[in-house]
Amino acid sequence: EPEVTQTPSHQVTQMGQEVILRCVPISNHLYFYWYRQILGQKVEFLVSFYNNEISEKSEIFDDQFSVERPDGSNFTLKIRSTKLEDSAMYFCASSTPLGQGTGGAAKNIQYFGAGTRLSVL
Amino acid sequence: AQKITQTQPGMFVQEKEAVTLDCTYDTSDPSYGLFWYKQPSSGEMIFLIYQGSYDQQNATEGRYSLNFQKARKSANLVISASQLGDSAMYFCAMRVVNSGYALNFGKGTSLLVTP
């Protein structure tokens, strides 16, 4: 069964360093997302990406964050200068285009990767 | 504003019993979708079940069913015949069509299935 793959599973970095989190979405999906989950808290949306551009982003996704689809398979999240509060689990997700399958316009099921645990020291 | 509320931080159920995990939501938009995800201790987020706001019937997927009460704005997950492997965090999430693709998650319910 196709799945979203994230690497690395755990990333440790020093405050102020740049990190790049990598994701390989499901191959026929066109929408890509990043979410984060601070330990013990709920999952929070960061950004969505479609047709090689950001389609929406949350208040969390400030200038320190950027996303890129450098080739046909990878989707990356870059944090330019990490802060202690960036420590969290980061999830990549992907979904099928609207209109496929049944269930109405809201049925855009996002499939998540296993996450990258980012620890900023 | 959209809001998802899961009022049960933790639940216990005995193996083979059924359990209901509560989820209420708040939106004024008529077109939305409700999703349940499972997060085992290993950390991954696993999609379980989806219910659209215009769906006439409650969604079912194997042992999972969704008790959708639109007037009450609730979308409770029912797990029948609980198994030890069902022990996990369960998150309810909503997507409002006119607000983009972002999923808005609740705080989750931790379910422990006991022998």
PDB file of C-alpha atoms in Angstrom:
ATOM      1  CA  GLU A   1       0.000   0.000   0.000  1.00  0.00           C
ATOM      2  CA  PRO A   2       1.411   3.428  -0.932  1.00  0.00           C
ATOM      3  CA  GLU A   3       2.550   5.536   1.990  1.00  0.00           C
ATOM      4  CA  VAL A   4       4.055   8.889   2.843  1.00  0.00           C
ATOM      5  CA  THR A   5       7.717   8.549   3.818  1.00  0.00           C
ATOM      6  CA  GLN A   6       9.537  11.001   6.073  1.00  0.00           C
ATOM      7  CA  THR A   7      13.227  11.262   6.825  1.00  0.00           C
ATOM      8  CA  PRO A   8      14.904  11.427   9.223  1.00  0.00           C
ATOM      9  CA  SER A   9      12.766   9.926  11.943  1.00  0.00           C
ATOM     10  CA  HIS A  10      14.622  11.986  14.554  1.00  0.00           C
ATOM     11  CA  GLN A  11      16.674  15.131  14.041  1.00  0.00           C
ATOM     12  CA  VAL A  12      18.686  16.789  16.758  1.00  0.00           C
ATOM     13  CA  THR A  13      20.010  20.272  16.126  1.00  0.00           C
ATOM     14  CA  GLN A  14      21.477  23.248  17.916  1.00  0.00           C
ATOM     15  CA  MET A  15      19.458  26.421  18.326  1.00  0.00           C
ATOM     16  CA  GLY A  16      20.082  28.768  15.402  1.00  0.00           C
ATOM     17  CA  GLN A  17      20.926  26.010  12.949  1.00  0.00           C
ATOM     18  CA  GLU A  18      19.036  25.327   9.755  1.00  0.00           C
ATOM     19  CA  VAL A  19      17.210  22.040   9.346  1.00  0.00           C
ATOM     20  CA  ILE A  20      15.546  20.429   6.376  1.00  0.00           C
ATOM     21  CA  LEU A  21      12.880  17.828   6.916  1.00  0.00           C
ATOM     22  CA  ARG A  22      12.171  15.578   3.975  1.00  0.00           C
ATOM     23  CA  CYS A  23       9.056  13.861   2.760  1.00  0.00           C
ATOM     24  CA  VAL A  24       8.133  11.652  -0.155  1.00  0.00           C
ATOM     25  CA  PRO A  25       4.359  11.955  -0.653  1.00  0.00           C
ATOM     26  CA  ILE A  26       2.181   9.270  -2.203  1.00  0.00           C
ATOM     27  CA  SER A  27       3.064   9.255  -5.882  1.00  0.00           C
ATOM     28  CA  ASN A  28      -0.242  10.233  -7.491  1.00  0.00           C
ATOM     29  CA  HIS A  29      -1.154  12.854  -4.893  1.00  0.00           C
ATOM     30  CA  LEU A  30      -1.077  16.510  -5.811  1.00  0.00           C
ATOM     31  CA  TYR A  31      -1.666  18.263  -2.485  1.00  0.00           C
ATOM     32  CA  PHE A  32       1.004  18.294   0.179  1.00  0.00           C
ATOM     33  CA  TYR A  33       0.982  19.506   3.751  1.00  0.00           C
ATOM     34  CA  TRP A  34       3.094  20.007   6.820  1.00  0.00           C
ATOM     35  CA  TYR A  35       1.741  19.820  10.335  1.00  0.00           C
ATOM     36  CA  ARG A  36       3.450  19.889  13.684  1.00  0.00           C
ATOM     37  CA  GLN A  37       2.651  18.438  17.068  1.00  0.00           C
ATOM     38  CA  ILE A  38       4.368  19.818  20.137  1.00  0.00           C
ATOM     39  CA  LEU A  39       4.709  17.088  22.769  1.00  0.00           C
ATOM     40  CA  GLY A  40       1.397  16.441  24.483  1.00  0.00           C
ATOM     41  CA  GLN A  41      -0.512  18.925  22.358  1.00  0.00           C
ATOM     42  CA  LYS A  42      -2.797  18.734  19.372  1.00  0.00           C
ATOM     43  CA  VAL A  43      -1.689  18.565  15.777  1.00  0.00           C
ATOM     44  CA  GLU A  44      -1.396  22.015  14.176  1.00  0.00           C
ATOM     45  CA  PHE A  45      -1.507  22.906  10.508  1.00  0.00           C
ATOM     46  CA  LEU A  46       1.514  24.703   9.079  1.00  0.00           C
ATOM     47  CA  VAL A  47       1.199  24.888   5.299  1.00  0.00           C
ATOM     48  CA  SER A  48      -0.354  23.352   2.221  1.00  0.00           C
ATOM     49  CA  PHE A  49       1.240  23.191  -1.206  1.00  0.00           C
ATOM     50  CA  TYR A  50      -0.283  22.635  -4.610  1.00  0.00           C
ATOM     51  CA  ASN A  51       0.928  23.159  -8.155  1.00  0.00           C
ATOM     52  CA  ASN A  52       4.368  24.208  -6.943  1.00  0.00           C
ATOM     53  CA  GLU A  53       3.192  26.955  -4.683  1.00  0.00           C
ATOM     54  CA  ILE A  54       1.885  27.511  -1.195  1.00  0.00           C
ATOM     55  CA  SER A  55      -1.912  27.434  -1.225  1.00  0.00           C
ATOM     56  CA  GLU A  56      -2.407  28.322   2.421  1.00  0.00           C
ATOM     57  CA  LYS A  57      -0.398  28.729   5.584  1.00  0.00           C
ATOM     58  CA  SER A  58      -1.043  29.259   9.258  1.00  0.00           C
ATOM     59  CA  GLU A  59       0.254  31.968  11.584  1.00  0.00           C
ATOM     60  CA  ILE A  60       2.883  29.519  12.782  1.00  0.00           C
ATOM     61  CA  PHE A  61       4.422  29.376   9.307  1.00  0.00           C
ATOM     62  CA  ASP A  62       6.444  32.578   9.515  1.00  0.00           C
ATOM     63  CA  ASP A  63       9.513  33.715   7.577  1.00  0.00           C
ATOM     64  CA  GLN A  64      11.673  31.119   9.317  1.00  0.00           C
ATOM     65  CA  PHE A  65       9.841  28.361   7.462  1.00  0.00           C
ATOM     66  CA  SER A  66       9.873  27.501   3.800  1.00  0.00           C
ATOM     67  CA  VAL A  67       8.715  24.579   1.691  1.00  0.00           C
ATOM     68  CA  GLU A  68       9.931  23.255  -1.582  1.00  0.00           C
ATOM     69  CA  ARG A  69       9.290  20.488  -4.043  1.00  0.00           C
ATOM     70  CA  PRO A  70      12.781  20.227  -5.519  1.00  0.00           C
ATOM     71  CA  ASP A  71      11.959  17.341  -7.846  1.00  0.00           C
ATOM     72  CA  GLY A  72       9.039  15.109  -8.801  1.00  0.00           C
ATOM     73  CA  SER A  73       9.045  13.109  -5.617  1.00  0.00           C
ATOM     74  CA  ASN A  74      10.365  15.052  -2.621  1.00  0.00           C
ATOM     75  CA  PHE A  75       8.665  17.708  -0.519  1.00  0.00           C
ATOM     76  CA  THR A  76      10.755  19.525   2.062  1.00  0.00           C
ATOM     77  CA  LEU A  77      10.256  21.792   5.035  1.00  0.00           C
ATOM     78  CA  LYS A  78      13.144  24.089   5.912  1.00  0.00           C
ATOM     79  CA  ILE A  79      13.489  25.907   9.189  1.00  0.00           C
ATOM     80  CA  ARG A  80      16.111  28.605   8.712  1.00  0.00           C
ATOM     81  CA  SER A  81      17.199  29.328  12.258  1.00  0.00           C
ATOM     82  CA  THR A  82      15.748  26.898  14.736  1.00  0.00           C
ATOM     83  CA  LYS A  83      14.448  27.980  18.120  1.00  0.00           C
ATOM     84  CA  LEU A  84      13.865  25.891  21.206  1.00  0.00           C
ATOM     85  CA  GLU A  85      10.129  26.169  20.665  1.00  0.00           C
ATOM     86  CA  ASP A  86      10.442  24.525  17.250  1.00  0.00           C
ATOM     87  CA  SER A  87      10.985  21.218  19.039  1.00  0.00           C
ATOM     88  CA  ALA A  88       8.053  19.083  17.943  1.00  0.00           C
ATOM     89  CA  MET A  89       6.977  16.175  15.793  1.00  0.00           C
ATOM     90  CA  TYR A  90       6.595  17.331  12.197  1.00  0.00           C
ATOM     91  CA  PHE A  91       4.198  15.446   9.985  1.00  0.00           C
ATOM     92  CA  CYS A  92       4.031  15.519   6.228  1.00  0.00           C
ATOM     93  CA  ALA A  93       0.752  14.584   4.567  1.00  0.00           C
ATOM     94  CA  SER A  94      -0.535  14.258   1.038  1.00  0.00           C
ATOM     95  CA  SER A  95      -3.952  13.929  -0.526  1.00  0.00           C
ATOM     96  CA  THR A  96      -5.796  13.173  -3.730  1.00  0.00           C
ATOM     97  CA  PRO A  97      -7.254  15.938  -5.848  1.00  0.00           C
ATOM     98  CA  LEU A  98     -10.790  17.075  -5.283  1.00  0.00           C
ATOM     99  CA  GLY A  99     -13.465  15.423  -7.347  1.00  0.00           C
ATOM    100  CA  GLN A 100     -12.088  11.936  -7.255  1.00  0.00           C
ATOM    101  CA  GLY A 101     -14.131   9.303  -5.529  1.00  0.00           C
ATOM    102  CA  THR A 102     -17.322   9.845  -3.646  1.00  0.00           C
ATOM    103  CA  GLY A 103     -18.068  11.792  -0.523  1.00  0.00           C
ATOM    104  CA  GLY A 104     -18.369  15.375  -1.594  1.00  0.00           C
ATOM    105  CA  ALA A 105     -16.037  18.328  -1.810  1.00  0.00           C
ATOM    106  CA  ALA A 106     -14.840  18.027   1.772  1.00  0.00           C
ATOM    107  CA  LYS A 107     -13.535  14.499   1.260  1.00  0.00           C
ATOM    108  CA  ASN A 108      -9.891  15.263   0.692  1.00  0.00           C
ATOM    109  CA  ILE A 109      -8.355  12.578   2.878  1.00  0.00           C
ATOM    110  CA  GLN A 110      -4.875  13.445   3.994  1.00  0.00           C
ATOM    111  CA  TYR A 111      -2.493  10.552   4.537  1.00  0.00           C
ATOM    112  CA  PHE A 112       0.259  11.218   7.008  1.00  0.00           C
ATOM    113  CA  GLY A 113       3.819  10.061   7.259  1.00  0.00           C
ATOM    114  CA  ALA A 114       5.306   8.655  10.453  1.00  0.00           C
ATOM    115  CA  GLY A 115       6.728  12.051  11.370  1.00  0.00           C
ATOM    116  CA  THR A 116      10.122  13.556  12.120  1.00  0.00           C
ATOM    117  CA  ARG A 117      10.837  14.316  15.730  1.00  0.00           C
ATOM    118  CA  LEU A 118      12.834  17.547  15.835  1.00  0.00           C
ATOM    119  CA  SER A 119      14.767  18.267  19.007  1.00  0.00           C
ATOM    120  CA  VAL A 120      16.331  21.724  19.265  1.00  0.00           C
ATOM    121  CA  LEU A 121      18.973  22.016  21.973  1.00  0.00           C
TER     122      LEU A 121
ATOM    123  CA  ALA B   1     -14.229  30.238  13.847  1.00  0.00           C
ATOM    124  CA  GLN B   2     -13.882  26.493  13.573  1.00  0.00           C
ATOM    125  CA  LYS B   3     -13.422  24.511  16.720  1.00  0.00           C
ATOM    126  CA  ILE B   4     -13.098  20.822  17.519  1.00  0.00           C
ATOM    127  CA  THR B   5     -13.655  19.656  21.070  1.00  0.00           C
ATOM    128  CA  GLN B   6     -12.746  16.287  22.498  1.00  0.00           C
ATOM    129  CA  THR B   7     -13.774  16.320  26.134  1.00  0.00           C
ATOM    130  CA  GLN B   8     -12.394  12.934  27.168  1.00  0.00           C
ATOM    131  CA  PRO B   9      -8.655  13.133  27.801  1.00  0.00           C
ATOM    132  CA  GLY B  10      -8.526   9.418  28.629  1.00  0.00           C
ATOM    133  CA  MET B  11     -10.766   6.393  28.268  1.00  0.00           C
ATOM    134  CA  PHE B  12     -10.559   2.770  29.339  1.00  0.00           C
ATOM    135  CA  VAL B  13     -12.343  -0.143  27.721  1.00  0.00           C
ATOM    136  CA  GLN B  14     -12.125  -3.858  28.154  1.00  0.00           C
ATOM    137  CA  GLU B  15     -11.110  -6.026  25.266  1.00  0.00           C
ATOM    138  CA  LYS B  16     -14.053  -7.060  23.039  1.00  0.00           C
ATOM    139  CA  GLU B  17     -16.256  -4.271  24.365  1.00  0.00           C
ATOM    140  CA  ALA B  18     -17.429  -1.279  22.334  1.00  0.00           C
ATOM    141  CA  VAL B  19     -16.296   2.244  23.143  1.00  0.00           C
ATOM    142  CA  THR B  20     -17.448   5.695  22.036  1.00  0.00           C
ATOM    143  CA  LEU B  21     -15.039   8.589  21.731  1.00  0.00           C
ATOM    144  CA  ASP B  22     -16.713  11.974  21.730  1.00  0.00           C
ATOM    145  CA  CYS B  23     -16.147  14.819  19.318  1.00  0.00           C
ATOM    146  CA  THR B  24     -18.109  18.023  18.948  1.00  0.00           C
ATOM    147  CA  TYR B  25     -17.412  20.703  16.409  1.00  0.00           C
ATOM    148  CA  ASP B  26     -18.397  24.244  15.683  1.00  0.00           C
ATOM    149  CA  THR B  27     -18.741  25.812  12.268  1.00  0.00           C
ATOM    150  CA  SER B  28     -21.314  27.946  10.561  1.00  0.00           C
ATOM    151  CA  ASP B  29     -20.301  26.681   7.141  1.00  0.00           C
ATOM    152  CA  PRO B  30     -22.677  24.079   5.664  1.00  0.00           C
ATOM    153  CA  SER B  31     -20.003  22.140   3.766  1.00  0.00           C
ATOM    154  CA  TYR B  32     -17.406  20.397   5.866  1.00  0.00           C
ATOM    155  CA  GLY B  33     -15.836  17.045   6.511  1.00  0.00           C
ATOM    156  CA  LEU B  34     -15.029  15.259   9.728  1.00  0.00           C
ATOM    157  CA  PHE B  35     -12.114  12.872  10.089  1.00  0.00           C
ATOM    158  CA  TRP B  36     -10.802  10.550  12.754  1.00  0.00           C
ATOM    159  CA  TYR B  37      -7.154   9.620  13.049  1.00  0.00           C
ATOM    160  CA  LYS B  38      -5.400   7.130  15.298  1.00  0.00           C
ATOM    161  CA  GLN B  39      -1.956   7.807  16.710  1.00  0.00           C
ATOM    162  CA  PRO B  40      -0.330   4.750  18.323  1.00  0.00           C
ATOM    163  CA  SER B  41       2.611   5.130  20.665  1.00  0.00           C
ATOM    164  CA  SER B  42       4.947   4.824  17.674  1.00  0.00           C
ATOM    165  CA  GLY B  43       3.726   8.265  16.627  1.00  0.00           C
ATOM    166  CA  GLU B  44       2.334   7.923  13.119  1.00  0.00           C
ATOM    167  CA  MET B  45      -1.098   9.323  12.255  1.00  0.00           C
ATOM    168  CA  ILE B  46      -3.411   6.755  10.711  1.00  0.00           C
ATOM    169  CA  PHE B  47      -6.603   7.778   8.925  1.00  0.00           C
ATOM    170  CA  LEU B  48      -9.630   5.838  10.181  1.00  0.00           C
ATOM    171  CA  ILE B  49     -12.894   7.235   8.907  1.00  0.00           C
ATOM    172  CA  TYR B  50     -14.520  10.208   7.191  1.00  0.00           C
ATOM    173  CA  GLN B  51     -17.979  11.777   7.350  1.00  0.00           C
ATOM    174  CA  GLY B  52     -19.158  14.531   5.042  1.00  0.00           C
ATOM    175  CA  SER B  53     -21.651  17.109   6.229  1.00  0.00           C
ATOM    176  CA  TYR B  54     -24.083  16.203   3.461  1.00  0.00           C
ATOM    177  CA  ASP B  55     -23.779  12.455   3.892  1.00  0.00           C
ATOM    178  CA  GLN B  56     -27.155  10.939   4.654  1.00  0.00           C
ATOM    179  CA  GLN B  57     -25.800   7.877   6.386  1.00  0.00           C
ATOM    180  CA  ASN B  58     -23.294   7.423   9.172  1.00  0.00           C
ATOM    181  CA  ALA B  59     -19.893   6.323   7.945  1.00  0.00           C
ATOM    182  CA  THR B  60     -18.589   2.854   8.731  1.00  0.00           C
ATOM    183  CA  GLU B  61     -15.183   1.285   8.132  1.00  0.00           C
ATOM    184  CA  GLY B  62     -14.842  -2.203   9.541  1.00  0.00           C
ATOM    185  CA  ARG B  63     -14.972  -1.964  13.338  1.00  0.00           C
ATOM    186  CA  TYR B  64     -15.125   1.830  13.191  1.00  0.00           C
ATOM    187  CA  SER B  65     -18.345   3.753  12.807  1.00  0.00           C
ATOM    188  CA  LEU B  66     -19.170   7.384  13.147  1.00  0.00           C
ATOM    189  CA  ASN B  67     -22.235   8.499  15.069  1.00  0.00           C
ATOM    190  CA  PHE B  68     -22.927  11.724  13.212  1.00  0.00           C
ATOM    191  CA  GLN B  69     -25.548  13.998  14.767  1.00  0.00           C
ATOM    192  CA  LYS B  70     -25.564  17.123  12.670  1.00  0.00           C
ATOM    193  CA  ALA B  71     -28.040  19.115  14.748  1.00  0.00           C
ATOM    194  CA  ARG B  72     -25.935  18.500  17.847  1.00  0.00           C
ATOM    195  CA  LYS B  73     -22.712  19.072  15.896  1.00  0.00           C
ATOM    196  CA  SER B  74     -21.244  15.865  17.141  1.00  0.00           C
ATOM    197  CA  ALA B  75     -19.270  13.172  15.342  1.00  0.00           C
ATOM    198  CA  ASN B  76     -18.489  10.464  17.830  1.00  0.00           C
ATOM    199  CA  LEU B  77     -16.280   7.536  16.898  1.00  0.00           C
ATOM    200  CA  VAL B  78     -17.528   4.111  17.890  1.00  0.00           C
ATOM    201  CA  ILE B  79     -15.047   1.254  18.021  1.00  0.00           C
ATOM    202  CA  SER B  80     -16.712  -2.128  18.269  1.00  0.00           C
ATOM    203  CA  ALA B  81     -15.092  -5.277  19.657  1.00  0.00           C
ATOM    204  CA  SER B  82     -12.052  -3.425  21.012  1.00  0.00           C
ATOM    205  CA  GLN B  83      -8.665  -5.038  20.607  1.00  0.00           C
ATOM    206  CA  LEU B  84      -5.454  -4.474  22.551  1.00  0.00           C
ATOM    207  CA  GLY B  85      -3.986  -2.903  19.429  1.00  0.00           C
ATOM    208  CA  ASP B  86      -6.631  -0.183  19.565  1.00  0.00           C
ATOM    209  CA  SER B  87      -4.796   1.412  22.495  1.00  0.00           C
ATOM    210  CA  ALA B  88      -3.703   4.783  21.108  1.00  0.00           C
ATOM    211  CA  MET B  89      -4.492   8.479  20.915  1.00  0.00           C
ATOM    212  CA  TYR B  90      -7.506   9.289  18.755  1.00  0.00           C
ATOM    213  CA  PHE B  91      -7.910  12.651  17.102  1.00  0.00           C
ATOM    214  CA  CYS B  92     -11.015  14.160  15.594  1.00  0.00           C
ATOM    215  CA  ALA B  93     -10.420  16.714  12.846  1.00  0.00           C
ATOM    216  CA  MET B  94     -12.510  18.928  10.624  1.00  0.00           C
ATOM    217  CA  ARG B  95     -12.052  20.555   7.274  1.00  0.00           C
ATOM    218  CA  VAL B  96     -14.375  23.351   6.175  1.00  0.00           C
ATOM    219  CA  VAL B  97     -14.538  23.494   2.394  1.00  0.00           C
ATOM    220  CA  ASN B  98     -14.595  27.283   2.157  1.00  0.00           C
ATOM    221  CA  SER B  99     -11.640  27.629   4.491  1.00  0.00           C
ATOM    222  CA  GLY B 100      -9.121  25.666   2.467  1.00  0.00           C
ATOM    223  CA  TYR B 101      -7.573  22.280   2.961  1.00  0.00           C
ATOM    224  CA  ALA B 102      -6.154  22.586   6.445  1.00  0.00           C
ATOM    225  CA  LEU B 103      -7.355  20.056   8.983  1.00  0.00           C
ATOM    226  CA  ASN B 104      -8.259  21.478  12.357  1.00  0.00           C
ATOM    227  CA  PHE B 105      -7.621  18.887  15.064  1.00  0.00           C
ATOM    228  CA  GLY B 106      -9.025  18.346  18.520  1.00  0.00           C
ATOM    229  CA  LYS B 107      -6.780  17.698  21.506  1.00  0.00           C
ATOM    230  CA  GLY B 108      -7.290  13.975  21.305  1.00  0.00           C
ATOM    231  CA  THR B 109      -8.486  11.144  23.522  1.00  0.00           C
ATOM    232  CA  SER B 110      -6.142   8.517  24.875  1.00  0.00           C
ATOM    233  CA  LEU B 111      -7.753   5.075  24.730  1.00  0.00           C
ATOM    234  CA  LEU B 112      -6.437   2.156  26.734  1.00  0.00           C
ATOM    235  CA  VAL B 113      -7.807  -1.290  26.007  1.00  0.00           C
ATOM    236  CA  THR B 114      -7.384  -3.703  28.896  1.00  0.00           C
ATOM    237  CA  PRO B 115      -7.419  -7.521  28.761  1.00  0.00           C
TER     238      PRO B 115
END
